[in-house]
PDB file of C-alpha atoms in Angstrom:
ATOM      1  CA  SER X   1      -9.378 -10.694  13.870  1.00 77.00           C
ATOM      2  CA  GLN X   2      -9.405  -7.570  11.738  1.00 75.00           C
ATOM      3  CA  LYS X   3     -10.831  -8.140   8.306  1.00 84.00           C
ATOM      4  CA  ILE X   4     -11.215  -5.940   5.234  1.00 90.00           C
ATOM      5  CA  GLU X   5     -13.372  -7.016   2.316  1.00 91.00           C
ATOM      6  CA  GLN X   6     -13.469  -5.493  -1.109  1.00 92.00           C
ATOM      7  CA  ASN X   7     -15.471  -6.650  -4.133  1.00 80.00           C
ATOM      8  CA  SER X   8     -13.682  -9.926  -4.788  1.00 71.00           C
ATOM      9  CA  GLU X   9     -14.799 -10.132  -8.390  1.00 79.00           C
ATOM     10  CA  ALA X  10     -13.511  -7.829 -11.083  1.00 91.00           C
ATOM     11  CA  LEU X  11     -15.785  -4.931 -11.957  1.00 94.00           C
ATOM     12  CA  ASN X  12     -16.488  -4.360 -15.641  1.00 95.00           C
ATOM     13  CA  ILE X  13     -18.166  -1.137 -16.696  1.00 96.00           C
ATOM     14  CA  GLN X  14     -18.708   0.874 -19.854  1.00 97.00           C
ATOM     15  CA  GLU X  15     -16.808   4.076 -20.476  1.00 97.00           C
ATOM     16  CA  GLY X  16     -18.693   7.109 -19.219  1.00 97.00           C
ATOM     17  CA  LYS X  17     -20.516   5.229 -16.461  1.00 97.00           C
ATOM     18  CA  THR X  18     -19.899   5.575 -12.737  1.00 97.00           C
ATOM     19  CA  ALA X  19     -17.854   2.851 -11.087  1.00 96.00           C
ATOM     20  CA  THR X  20     -18.665   2.117  -7.433  1.00 96.00           C
ATOM     21  CA  LEU X  21     -16.256   0.067  -5.354  1.00 97.00           C
ATOM     22  CA  THR X  22     -16.959  -1.174  -1.836  1.00 96.00           C
ATOM     23  CA  CYS X  23     -14.728  -1.603   1.183  1.00 96.00           C
ATOM     24  CA  ASN X  24     -16.196  -3.296   4.271  1.00 95.00           C
ATOM     25  CA  TYR X  25     -14.334  -3.949   7.480  1.00 93.00           C
ATOM     26  CA  THR X  26     -14.906  -5.835  10.722  1.00 90.00           C
ATOM     27  CA  ASN X  27     -13.310  -5.940  14.158  1.00 85.00           C
ATOM     28  CA  TYR X  28     -11.656  -2.607  13.555  1.00 84.00           C
ATOM     29  CA  SER X  29     -12.314   1.043  14.273  1.00 83.00           C
ATOM     30  CA  PRO X  30     -10.147   2.971  11.865  1.00 85.00           C
ATOM     31  CA  ALA X  31      -9.522   6.627  12.402  1.00 83.00           C
ATOM     32  CA  TYR X  32      -8.551   7.079   8.769  1.00 89.00           C
ATOM     33  CA  LEU X  33      -9.302   5.352   5.500  1.00 92.00           C
ATOM     34  CA  GLN X  34      -7.410   5.743   2.251  1.00 93.00           C
ATOM     35  CA  TRP X  35      -7.901   4.613  -1.310  1.00 96.00           C
ATOM     36  CA  TYR X  36      -4.985   3.725  -3.568  1.00 97.00           C
ATOM     37  CA  ARG X  37      -4.692   2.760  -7.198  1.00 97.00           C
ATOM     38  CA  GLN X  38      -2.286   0.023  -8.267  1.00 96.00           C
ATOM     39  CA  ASP X  39      -1.301  -0.877 -11.802  1.00 94.00           C
ATOM     40  CA  PRO X  40       0.222  -4.310 -12.570  1.00 90.00           C
ATOM     41  CA  GLY X  41       3.819  -4.617 -11.376  1.00 87.00           C
ATOM     42  CA  ARG X  42       3.803  -1.107  -9.872  1.00 91.00           C
ATOM     43  CA  GLY X  43       3.546   0.327  -6.391  1.00 93.00           C
ATOM     44  CA  PRO X  44       0.217   1.740  -5.158  1.00 95.00           C
ATOM     45  CA  VAL X  45      -0.543   5.403  -5.791  1.00 96.00           C
ATOM     46  CA  PHE X  46      -2.457   7.428  -3.195  1.00 94.00           C
ATOM     47  CA  LEU X  47      -5.826   8.810  -4.282  1.00 96.00           C
ATOM     48  CA  LEU X  48      -7.866  10.015  -1.309  1.00 95.00           C
ATOM     49  CA  LEU X  49      -7.924  10.079   2.490  1.00 93.00           C
ATOM     50  CA  ILE X  50     -11.061  10.339   4.591  1.00 93.00           C
ATOM     51  CA  ARG X  51     -11.239  10.682   8.370  1.00 91.00           C
ATOM     52  CA  GLU X  52     -13.714   8.953  10.664  1.00 89.00           C
ATOM     53  CA  ASN X  53     -15.549  12.213  11.340  1.00 90.00           C
ATOM     54  CA  GLU X  54     -15.975  12.951   7.630  1.00 93.00           C
ATOM     55  CA  LYS X  55     -18.851  11.556   5.614  1.00 90.00           C
ATOM     56  CA  GLU X  56     -17.640  12.338   2.117  1.00 96.00           C
ATOM     57  CA  LYS X  57     -14.590  13.543   0.242  1.00 96.00           C
ATOM     58  CA  ARG X  58     -14.255  14.526  -3.411  1.00 96.00           C
ATOM     59  CA  LYS X  59     -11.365  15.033  -5.778  1.00 95.00           C
ATOM     60  CA  GLU X  60     -12.074  15.706  -9.430  1.00 96.00           C
ATOM     61  CA  ARG X  61     -13.978  12.624 -10.707  1.00 97.00           C
ATOM     62  CA  LEU X  62     -13.438  10.696  -7.472  1.00 98.00           C
ATOM     63  CA  LYS X  63     -15.726  10.543  -4.446  1.00 98.00           C
ATOM     64  CA  VAL X  64     -15.293   8.586  -1.227  1.00 98.00           C
ATOM     65  CA  THR X  65     -17.828   8.038   1.520  1.00 97.00           C
ATOM     66  CA  PHE X  66     -17.152   6.646   4.984  1.00 95.00           C
ATOM     67  CA  ASP X  67     -19.906   5.192   7.170  1.00 93.00           C
ATOM     68  CA  THR X  68     -18.497   4.129  10.534  1.00 90.00           C
ATOM     69  CA  THR X  69     -21.869   2.710  11.587  1.00 92.00           C
ATOM     70  CA  LEU X  70     -22.059   0.386   8.602  1.00 93.00           C
ATOM     71  CA  LYS X  71     -18.258  -0.067   8.725  1.00 93.00           C
ATOM     72  CA  GLN X  72     -18.130   0.653   5.034  1.00 95.00           C
ATOM     73  CA  SER X  73     -16.509   2.965   2.518  1.00 95.00           C
ATOM     74  CA  LEU X  74     -17.698   3.483  -1.039  1.00 97.00           C
ATOM     75  CA  PHE X  75     -15.369   4.748  -3.766  1.00 97.00           C
ATOM     76  CA  HIS X  76     -16.919   6.267  -6.875  1.00 98.00           C
ATOM     77  CA  ILE X  77     -15.312   7.151 -10.196  1.00 98.00           C
ATOM     78  CA  THR X  78     -17.657   9.231 -12.336  1.00 97.00           C
ATOM     79  CA  ALA X  79     -17.406   9.506 -16.136  1.00 97.00           C
ATOM     80  CA  SER X  80     -15.055   6.521 -16.100  1.00 97.00           C
ATOM     81  CA  GLN X  81     -12.396   6.157 -18.781  1.00 97.00           C
ATOM     82  CA  PRO X  82     -10.380   3.157 -20.022  1.00 97.00           C
ATOM     83  CA  ALA X  83      -7.347   4.757 -18.338  1.00 97.00           C
ATOM     84  CA  ASP X  84      -9.098   4.219 -14.989  1.00 98.00           C
ATOM     85  CA  SER X  85      -8.666   0.452 -15.418  1.00 98.00           C
ATOM     86  CA  ALA X  86      -6.543  -0.704 -12.483  1.00 97.00           C
ATOM     87  CA  THR X  87      -6.781  -2.354  -9.076  1.00 96.00           C
ATOM     88  CA  TYR X  88      -8.133  -0.118  -6.328  1.00 97.00           C
ATOM     89  CA  LEU X  89      -7.109  -0.794  -2.738  1.00 96.00           C
ATOM     90  CA  CYS X  90      -8.650   0.539   0.434  1.00 95.00           C
ATOM     91  CA  ALA X  91      -6.379   0.970   3.423  1.00 93.00           C
ATOM     92  CA  LEU X  92      -7.227   1.460   7.082  1.00 91.00           C
ATOM     93  CA  HIS X  93      -5.258   3.187   9.822  1.00 86.00           C
ATOM     94  CA  ASN X  94      -5.695   3.392  13.566  1.00 78.00           C
ATOM     95  CA  THR X  95      -5.172   6.527  15.597  1.00 71.00           C
ATOM     96  CA  GLY X  96      -1.486   5.736  16.122  1.00 69.00           C
ATOM     97  CA  GLY X  97      -1.191   5.938  12.398  1.00 66.00           C
ATOM     98  CA  PHE X  98       1.890   3.917  11.491  1.00 78.00           C
ATOM     99  CA  LYS X  99       0.276   0.607  10.754  1.00 84.00           C
ATOM    100  CA  THR X 100      -1.587   0.285   7.451  1.00 87.00           C
ATOM    101  CA  ILE X 101      -3.904  -2.610   6.671  1.00 90.00           C
ATOM    102  CA  PHE X 102      -4.782  -3.007   2.998  1.00 93.00           C
ATOM    103  CA  GLY X 103      -7.781  -4.704   1.482  1.00 93.00           C
ATOM    104  CA  ALA X 104      -7.190  -7.217  -1.295  1.00 92.00           C
ATOM    105  CA  GLY X 105      -8.349  -4.706  -3.905  1.00 94.00           C
ATOM    106  CA  THR X 106     -10.928  -4.626  -6.650  1.00 96.00           C
ATOM    107  CA  ARG X 107      -9.860  -4.961 -10.264  1.00 96.00           C
ATOM    108  CA  LEU X 108     -11.708  -2.416 -12.408  1.00 97.00           C
ATOM    109  CA  PHE X 109     -11.993  -2.750 -16.183  1.00 97.00           C
ATOM    110  CA  VAL X 110     -13.460   0.171 -18.124  1.00 97.00           C
ATOM    111  CA  LYS X 111     -14.433  -0.725 -21.693  1.00 96.00           C
ATOM    112  CA  ALA X 112     -14.344   1.848 -24.489  1.00 94.00           C
TER     113      ALA X 112
ATOM    114  CA  ASP Q   1      11.140  15.318  -6.230  1.00 66.00           C
ATOM    115  CA  THR Q   2       8.199  13.120  -5.181  1.00 69.00           C
ATOM    116  CA  GLU Q   3       9.778   9.841  -6.126  1.00 91.00           C
ATOM    117  CA  VAL Q   4      10.766   6.776  -4.169  1.00 96.00           C
ATOM    118  CA  THR Q   5      13.392   4.735  -5.976  1.00 97.00           C
ATOM    119  CA  GLN Q   6      14.148   1.065  -5.427  1.00 97.00           C
ATOM    120  CA  THR Q   7      17.001  -1.073  -6.657  1.00 97.00           C
ATOM    121  CA  PRO Q   8      17.270  -3.563  -8.110  1.00 97.00           C
ATOM    122  CA  LYS Q   9      14.072  -3.873 -10.140  1.00 96.00           C
ATOM    123  CA  HIS Q  10      14.440  -7.641 -10.348  1.00 97.00           C
ATOM    124  CA  LEU Q  11      16.461 -10.045  -8.208  1.00 96.00           C
ATOM    125  CA  VAL Q  12      16.927 -13.781  -8.501  1.00 96.00           C
ATOM    126  CA  MET Q  13      18.752 -15.474  -5.654  1.00 93.00           C
ATOM    127  CA  GLY Q  14      19.431 -18.905  -4.297  1.00 90.00           C
ATOM    128  CA  MET Q  15      18.493 -19.990  -0.813  1.00 90.00           C
ATOM    129  CA  THR Q  16      22.082 -19.673   0.402  1.00 89.00           C
ATOM    130  CA  ASN Q  17      22.719 -16.215  -1.034  1.00 90.00           C
ATOM    131  CA  LYS Q  18      22.917 -12.901   0.802  1.00 95.00           C
ATOM    132  CA  LYS Q  19      21.519  -9.887  -1.016  1.00 96.00           C
ATOM    133  CA  SER Q  20      20.162  -6.443  -0.193  1.00 97.00           C
ATOM    134  CA  LEU Q  21      17.293  -4.348  -1.458  1.00 98.00           C
ATOM    135  CA  LYS Q  22      17.701  -0.581  -1.458  1.00 98.00           C
ATOM    136  CA  CYS Q  23      15.208   2.241  -1.226  1.00 98.00           C
ATOM    137  CA  GLU Q  24      15.792   5.987  -1.395  1.00 97.00           C
ATOM    138  CA  GLN Q  25      13.643   9.092  -1.063  1.00 96.00           C
ATOM    139  CA  HIS Q  26      14.519  12.790  -1.022  1.00 92.00           C
ATOM    140  CA  MET Q  27      11.189  14.223   0.068  1.00 93.00           C
ATOM    141  CA  GLY Q  28      12.302  14.749   3.659  1.00 92.00           C
ATOM    142  CA  HIS Q  29       9.917  12.064   4.881  1.00 93.00           C
ATOM    143  CA  ARG Q  30      10.767  10.690   8.301  1.00 92.00           C
ATOM    144  CA  ALA Q  31       8.728   7.491   8.105  1.00 93.00           C
ATOM    145  CA  MET Q  32       9.740   4.656   5.773  1.00 95.00           C
ATOM    146  CA  TYR Q  33       8.135   1.277   5.235  1.00 95.00           C
ATOM    147  CA  TRP Q  34       8.792  -2.160   3.761  1.00 97.00           C
ATOM    148  CA  TYR Q  35       5.869  -4.137   2.382  1.00 97.00           C
ATOM    149  CA  LYS Q  36       5.670  -7.583   0.823  1.00 97.00           C
ATOM    150  CA  GLN Q  37       3.107  -8.268  -1.888  1.00 96.00           C
ATOM    151  CA  LYS Q  38       2.268 -11.631  -3.400  1.00 95.00           C
ATOM    152  CA  ALA Q  39       0.346 -11.902  -6.675  1.00 90.00           C
ATOM    153  CA  LYS Q  40      -3.313 -10.836  -6.408  1.00 86.00           C
ATOM    154  CA  LYS Q  41      -2.852 -10.105  -2.684  1.00 90.00           C
ATOM    155  CA  PRO Q  42      -2.679  -6.801  -0.809  1.00 92.00           C
ATOM    156  CA  PRO Q  43       0.606  -5.318   0.351  1.00 94.00           C
ATOM    157  CA  GLU Q  44       1.503  -6.667   3.801  1.00 95.00           C
ATOM    158  CA  LEU Q  45       3.399  -4.431   6.165  1.00 94.00           C
ATOM    159  CA  MET Q  46       6.779  -5.807   7.263  1.00 97.00           C
ATOM    160  CA  PHE Q  47       8.682  -2.958   8.939  1.00 96.00           C
ATOM    161  CA  VAL Q  48       8.259   0.715   9.753  1.00 94.00           C
ATOM    162  CA  TYR Q  49      11.056   3.143  10.549  1.00 95.00           C
ATOM    163  CA  SER Q  50      10.276   6.468  12.145  1.00 92.00           C
ATOM    164  CA  TYR Q  51      13.081   8.998  12.486  1.00 92.00           C
ATOM    165  CA  GLU Q  52      15.550   6.251  11.588  1.00 94.00           C
ATOM    166  CA  LYS Q  53      14.424   4.015  14.444  1.00 94.00           C
ATOM    167  CA  LEU Q  54      12.587   0.740  13.955  1.00 95.00           C
ATOM    168  CA  SER Q  55       9.022   1.416  15.044  1.00 92.00           C
ATOM    169  CA  ILE Q  56       7.157  -1.661  13.855  1.00 90.00           C
ATOM    170  CA  ASN Q  57       8.297  -5.198  13.073  1.00 93.00           C
ATOM    171  CA  GLU Q  58       5.324  -7.289  12.050  1.00 92.00           C
ATOM    172  CA  SER Q  59       6.843 -10.535  13.339  1.00 92.00           C
ATOM    173  CA  VAL Q  60       8.937 -10.876  10.223  1.00 95.00           C
ATOM    174  CA  PRO Q  61      11.369 -13.858  10.136  1.00 96.00           C
ATOM    175  CA  SER Q  62      14.959 -12.960  10.994  1.00 95.00           C
ATOM    176  CA  ARG Q  63      16.120 -13.883   7.498  1.00 96.00           C
ATOM    177  CA  PHE Q  64      14.845 -10.384   6.618  1.00 97.00           C
ATOM    178  CA  SER Q  65      16.906  -7.671   8.293  1.00 97.00           C
ATOM    179  CA  PRO Q  66      16.003  -4.006   7.802  1.00 98.00           C
ATOM    180  CA  GLU Q  67      18.401  -1.108   8.127  1.00 97.00           C
ATOM    181  CA  CYS Q  68      17.918   2.646   7.980  1.00 97.00           C
ATOM    182  CA  PRO Q  69      21.388   4.224   7.576  1.00 95.00           C
ATOM    183  CA  ASN Q  70      19.960   7.752   7.323  1.00 93.00           C
ATOM    184  CA  SER Q  71      16.692   9.567   6.815  1.00 89.00           C
ATOM    185  CA  SER Q  72      16.774   9.071   3.028  1.00 95.00           C
ATOM    186  CA  LEU Q  73      17.816   5.447   2.781  1.00 97.00           C
ATOM    187  CA  LEU Q  74      16.220   2.159   3.708  1.00 98.00           C
ATOM    188  CA  ASN Q  75      17.739  -1.253   3.122  1.00 98.00           C
ATOM    189  CA  LEU Q  76      16.398  -4.757   3.437  1.00 98.00           C
ATOM    190  CA  HIS Q  77      19.066  -7.414   3.894  1.00 98.00           C
ATOM    191  CA  LEU Q  78      18.142 -10.897   2.778  1.00 97.00           C
ATOM    192  CA  HIS Q  79      19.769 -14.128   3.892  1.00 95.00           C
ATOM    193  CA  ALA Q  80      18.802 -17.798   3.633  1.00 93.00           C
ATOM    194  CA  LEU Q  81      15.452 -17.036   2.047  1.00 94.00           C
ATOM    195  CA  GLN Q  82      12.884 -19.631   1.083  1.00 95.00           C
ATOM    196  CA  PRO Q  83      11.074 -19.996  -2.262  1.00 96.00           C
ATOM    197  CA  GLU Q  84       7.858 -18.798  -0.575  1.00 96.00           C
ATOM    198  CA  ASP Q  85       9.575 -15.462   0.041  1.00 97.00           C
ATOM    199  CA  SER Q  86       9.360 -14.753  -3.680  1.00 97.00           C
ATOM    200  CA  ALA Q  87       7.211 -11.634  -4.031  1.00 97.00           C
ATOM    201  CA  LEU Q  88       7.180  -7.960  -4.935  1.00 97.00           C
ATOM    202  CA  TYR Q  89       8.887  -5.968  -2.182  1.00 98.00           C
ATOM    203  CA  LEU Q  90       7.644  -2.416  -1.934  1.00 97.00           C
ATOM    204  CA  CYS Q  91       9.213   0.500  -0.126  1.00 97.00           C
ATOM    205  CA  ALA Q  92       7.165   3.535   0.880  1.00 96.00           C
ATOM    206  CA  SER Q  93       7.641   6.779   2.745  1.00 94.00           C
ATOM    207  CA  SER Q  94       5.336   9.316   4.353  1.00 92.00           C
ATOM    208  CA  GLN Q  95       5.471  12.681   6.048  1.00 88.00           C
ATOM    209  CA  GLY Q  96       4.693  11.697   9.603  1.00 76.00           C
ATOM    210  CA  ARG Q  97       2.073   9.064  10.160  1.00 72.00           C
ATOM    211  CA  ALA Q  98       1.013   6.436   7.599  1.00 66.00           C
ATOM    212  CA  TYR Q  99      -2.437   7.943   7.239  1.00 67.00           C
ATOM    213  CA  ASN Q 100      -0.751  10.758   5.442  1.00 76.00           C
ATOM    214  CA  GLU Q 101      -0.126   9.984   1.816  1.00 85.00           C
ATOM    215  CA  GLN Q 102       2.325   7.133   1.438  1.00 91.00           C
ATOM    216  CA  PHE Q 103       4.564   7.349  -1.592  1.00 93.00           C
ATOM    217  CA  PHE Q 104       5.462   3.926  -2.928  1.00 96.00           C
ATOM    218  CA  GLY Q 105       8.433   2.901  -5.002  1.00 96.00           C
ATOM    219  CA  PRO Q 106       8.050   0.644  -8.050  1.00 95.00           C
ATOM    220  CA  GLY Q 107       9.123  -2.402  -6.059  1.00 96.00           C
ATOM    221  CA  THR Q 108      11.725  -5.130  -6.402  1.00 97.00           C
ATOM    222  CA  ARG Q 109      10.505  -8.371  -7.924  1.00 97.00           C
ATOM    223  CA  LEU Q 110      12.300 -11.078  -5.931  1.00 97.00           C
ATOM    224  CA  THR Q 111      12.543 -14.695  -7.016  1.00 96.00           C
ATOM    225  CA  VAL Q 112      14.090 -17.250  -4.659  1.00 96.00           C
ATOM    226  CA  LEU Q 113      15.184 -20.472  -6.320  1.00 93.00           C
TER     227      LEU Q 113
END
């Protein structure tokens, strides 16, 4: 069955450092991969989309990589800030594009 | 307006009650979604409407009944729910396919007694 794994443990980092979150998947060949941020009790907020033929995408302090051979995406937040503390979800989509499968998310804590 | 609104914010209902969740967007999106999210779990897709037609039903029990009266509105009718149905119910919309940015509402926190 399709499976998505994200860092199960919370990630604690110091302000100013780079946070790196991992999303691994099996039994799936996504055409698109997204990253969302979710704060407690709120709906997810879209951050970045990367396509299967793209290796890397950047937006401000965020960078996403997508390795279809390793079946892995890495999500980086550079110069992290306490306001970046949240749960980050990766989401996979097939070519048809209506069905979204979310990973369980990684809880990030950035300490001042 | 890039907002998806959901009402009510909180809902407590008994197992014999009938209630409805409402979702609205005015971004002109033609795809709308219902997700269920339990604590510390990822959102799980329940239903997808595309151009006001039900496109995906992820084998959701019939006690959940979706409705899309028009392109801006999405309802989820609830009847004879079980305590294990207690969760955060999220509505989302997107322009076209789901791999485009999905805009999520704040959710309805449902408690079934």
